[in-house]
GROMACS .gro file of N, CA and C in nm:
model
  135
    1UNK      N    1  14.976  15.508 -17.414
    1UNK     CA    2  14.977  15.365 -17.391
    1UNK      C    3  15.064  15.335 -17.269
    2UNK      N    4  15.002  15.263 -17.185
    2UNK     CA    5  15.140  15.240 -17.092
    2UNK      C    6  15.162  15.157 -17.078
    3UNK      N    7  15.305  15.111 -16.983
    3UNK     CA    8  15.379  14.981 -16.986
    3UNK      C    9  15.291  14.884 -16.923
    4UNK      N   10  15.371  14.722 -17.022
    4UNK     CA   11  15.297  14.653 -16.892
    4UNK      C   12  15.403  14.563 -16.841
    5UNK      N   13  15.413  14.593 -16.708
    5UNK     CA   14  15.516  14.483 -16.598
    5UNK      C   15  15.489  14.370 -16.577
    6UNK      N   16  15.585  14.316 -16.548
    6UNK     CA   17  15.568  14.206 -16.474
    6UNK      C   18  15.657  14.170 -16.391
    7UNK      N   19  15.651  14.069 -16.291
    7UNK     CA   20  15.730  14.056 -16.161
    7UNK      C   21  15.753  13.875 -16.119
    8UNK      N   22  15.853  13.802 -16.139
    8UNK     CA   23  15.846  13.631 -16.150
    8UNK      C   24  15.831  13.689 -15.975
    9UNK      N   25  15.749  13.593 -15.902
    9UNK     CA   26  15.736  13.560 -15.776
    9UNK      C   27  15.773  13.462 -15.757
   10UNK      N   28  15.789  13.339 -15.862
   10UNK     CA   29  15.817  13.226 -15.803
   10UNK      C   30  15.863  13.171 -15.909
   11UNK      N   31  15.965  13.071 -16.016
   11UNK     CA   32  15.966  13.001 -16.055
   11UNK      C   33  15.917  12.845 -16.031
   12UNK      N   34  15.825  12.769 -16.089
   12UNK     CA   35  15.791  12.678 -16.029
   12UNK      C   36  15.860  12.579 -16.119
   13UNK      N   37  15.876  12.568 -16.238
   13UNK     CA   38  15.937  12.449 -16.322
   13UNK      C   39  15.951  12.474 -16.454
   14UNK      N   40  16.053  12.427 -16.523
   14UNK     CA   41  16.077  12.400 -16.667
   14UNK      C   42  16.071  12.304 -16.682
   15UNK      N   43  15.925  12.314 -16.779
   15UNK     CA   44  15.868  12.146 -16.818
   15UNK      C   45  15.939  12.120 -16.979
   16UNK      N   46  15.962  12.205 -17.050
   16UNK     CA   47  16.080  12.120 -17.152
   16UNK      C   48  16.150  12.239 -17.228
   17UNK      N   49  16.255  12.246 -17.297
   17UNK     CA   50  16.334  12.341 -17.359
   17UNK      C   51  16.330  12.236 -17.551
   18UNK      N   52  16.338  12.367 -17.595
   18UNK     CA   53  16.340  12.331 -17.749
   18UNK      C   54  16.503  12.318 -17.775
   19UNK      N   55  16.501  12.283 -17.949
   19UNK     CA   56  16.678  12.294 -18.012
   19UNK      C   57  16.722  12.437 -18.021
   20UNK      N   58  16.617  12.524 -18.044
   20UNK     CA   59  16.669  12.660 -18.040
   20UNK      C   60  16.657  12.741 -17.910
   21UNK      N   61  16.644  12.651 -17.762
   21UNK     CA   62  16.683  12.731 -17.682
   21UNK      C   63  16.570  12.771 -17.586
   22UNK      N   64  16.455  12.773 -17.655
   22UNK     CA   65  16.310  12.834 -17.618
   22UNK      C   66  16.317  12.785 -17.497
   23UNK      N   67  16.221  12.772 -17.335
   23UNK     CA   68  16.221  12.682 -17.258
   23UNK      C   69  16.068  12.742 -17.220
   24UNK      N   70  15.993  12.616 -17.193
   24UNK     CA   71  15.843  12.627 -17.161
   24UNK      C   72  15.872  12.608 -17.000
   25UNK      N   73  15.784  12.703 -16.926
   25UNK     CA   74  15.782  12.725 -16.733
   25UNK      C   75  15.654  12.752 -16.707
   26UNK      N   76  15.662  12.697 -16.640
   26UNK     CA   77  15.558  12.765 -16.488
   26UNK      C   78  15.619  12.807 -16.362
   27UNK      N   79  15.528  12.946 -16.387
   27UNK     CA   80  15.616  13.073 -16.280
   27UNK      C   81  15.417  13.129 -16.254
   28UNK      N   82  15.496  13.182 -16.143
   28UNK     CA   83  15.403  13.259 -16.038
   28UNK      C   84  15.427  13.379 -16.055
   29UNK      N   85  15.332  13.469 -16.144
   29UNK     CA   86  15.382  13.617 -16.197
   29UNK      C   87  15.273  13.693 -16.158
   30UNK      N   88  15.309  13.814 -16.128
   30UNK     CA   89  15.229  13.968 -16.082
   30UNK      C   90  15.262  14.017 -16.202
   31UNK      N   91  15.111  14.052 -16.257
   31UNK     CA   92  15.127  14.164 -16.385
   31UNK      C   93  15.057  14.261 -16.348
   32UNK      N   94  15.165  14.363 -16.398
   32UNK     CA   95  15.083  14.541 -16.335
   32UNK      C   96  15.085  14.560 -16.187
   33UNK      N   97  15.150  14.503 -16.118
   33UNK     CA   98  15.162  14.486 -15.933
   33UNK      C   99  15.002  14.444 -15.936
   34UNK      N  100  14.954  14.343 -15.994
   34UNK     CA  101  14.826  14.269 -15.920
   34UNK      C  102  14.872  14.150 -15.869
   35UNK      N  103  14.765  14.077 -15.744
   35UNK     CA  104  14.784  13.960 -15.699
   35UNK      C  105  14.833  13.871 -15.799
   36UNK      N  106  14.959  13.755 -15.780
   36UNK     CA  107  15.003  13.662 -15.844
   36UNK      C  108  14.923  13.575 -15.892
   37UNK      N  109  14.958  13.482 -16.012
   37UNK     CA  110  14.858  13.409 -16.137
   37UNK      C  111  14.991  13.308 -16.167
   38UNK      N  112  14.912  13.221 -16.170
   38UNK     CA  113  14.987  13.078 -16.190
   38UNK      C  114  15.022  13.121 -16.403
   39UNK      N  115  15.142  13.091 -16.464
   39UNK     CA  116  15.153  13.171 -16.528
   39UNK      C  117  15.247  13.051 -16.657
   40UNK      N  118  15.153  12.962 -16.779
   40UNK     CA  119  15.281  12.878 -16.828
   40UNK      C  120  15.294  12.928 -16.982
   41UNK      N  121  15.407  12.918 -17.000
   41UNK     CA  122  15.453  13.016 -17.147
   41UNK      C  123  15.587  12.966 -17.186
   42UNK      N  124  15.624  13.002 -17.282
   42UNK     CA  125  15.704  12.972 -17.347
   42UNK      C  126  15.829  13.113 -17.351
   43UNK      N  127  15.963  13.062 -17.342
   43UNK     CA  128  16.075  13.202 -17.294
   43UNK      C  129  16.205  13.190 -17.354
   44UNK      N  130  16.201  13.324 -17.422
   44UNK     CA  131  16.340  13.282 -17.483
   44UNK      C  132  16.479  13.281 -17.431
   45UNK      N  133  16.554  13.259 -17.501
   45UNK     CA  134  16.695  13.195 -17.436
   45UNK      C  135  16.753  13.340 -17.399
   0.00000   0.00000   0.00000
């Protein structure tokens, strides 16, 4: 099985953070060294 990477290219924004910390973004991420992907998720503290 192999790894899978990833690489932030860009932070673009934290659109809101929870009580426990969580914070939802949009970032500009390379997964596996492929061309960058507009990228929104949820990240822990």
């Amino acid at each position: 099985m192999s790894d899978i990477r990833f690489e932030i290219i860009k932070t673009i924004g934290v659109l809101s953070e929870s009580a426990k910390g969580w914070t939802k973004e949009l970032n500009l991420i390379s997964w596996n060294g492929r061309e960058p992907k507009y990228d929104l998720r949820e990240w822990d503290p």
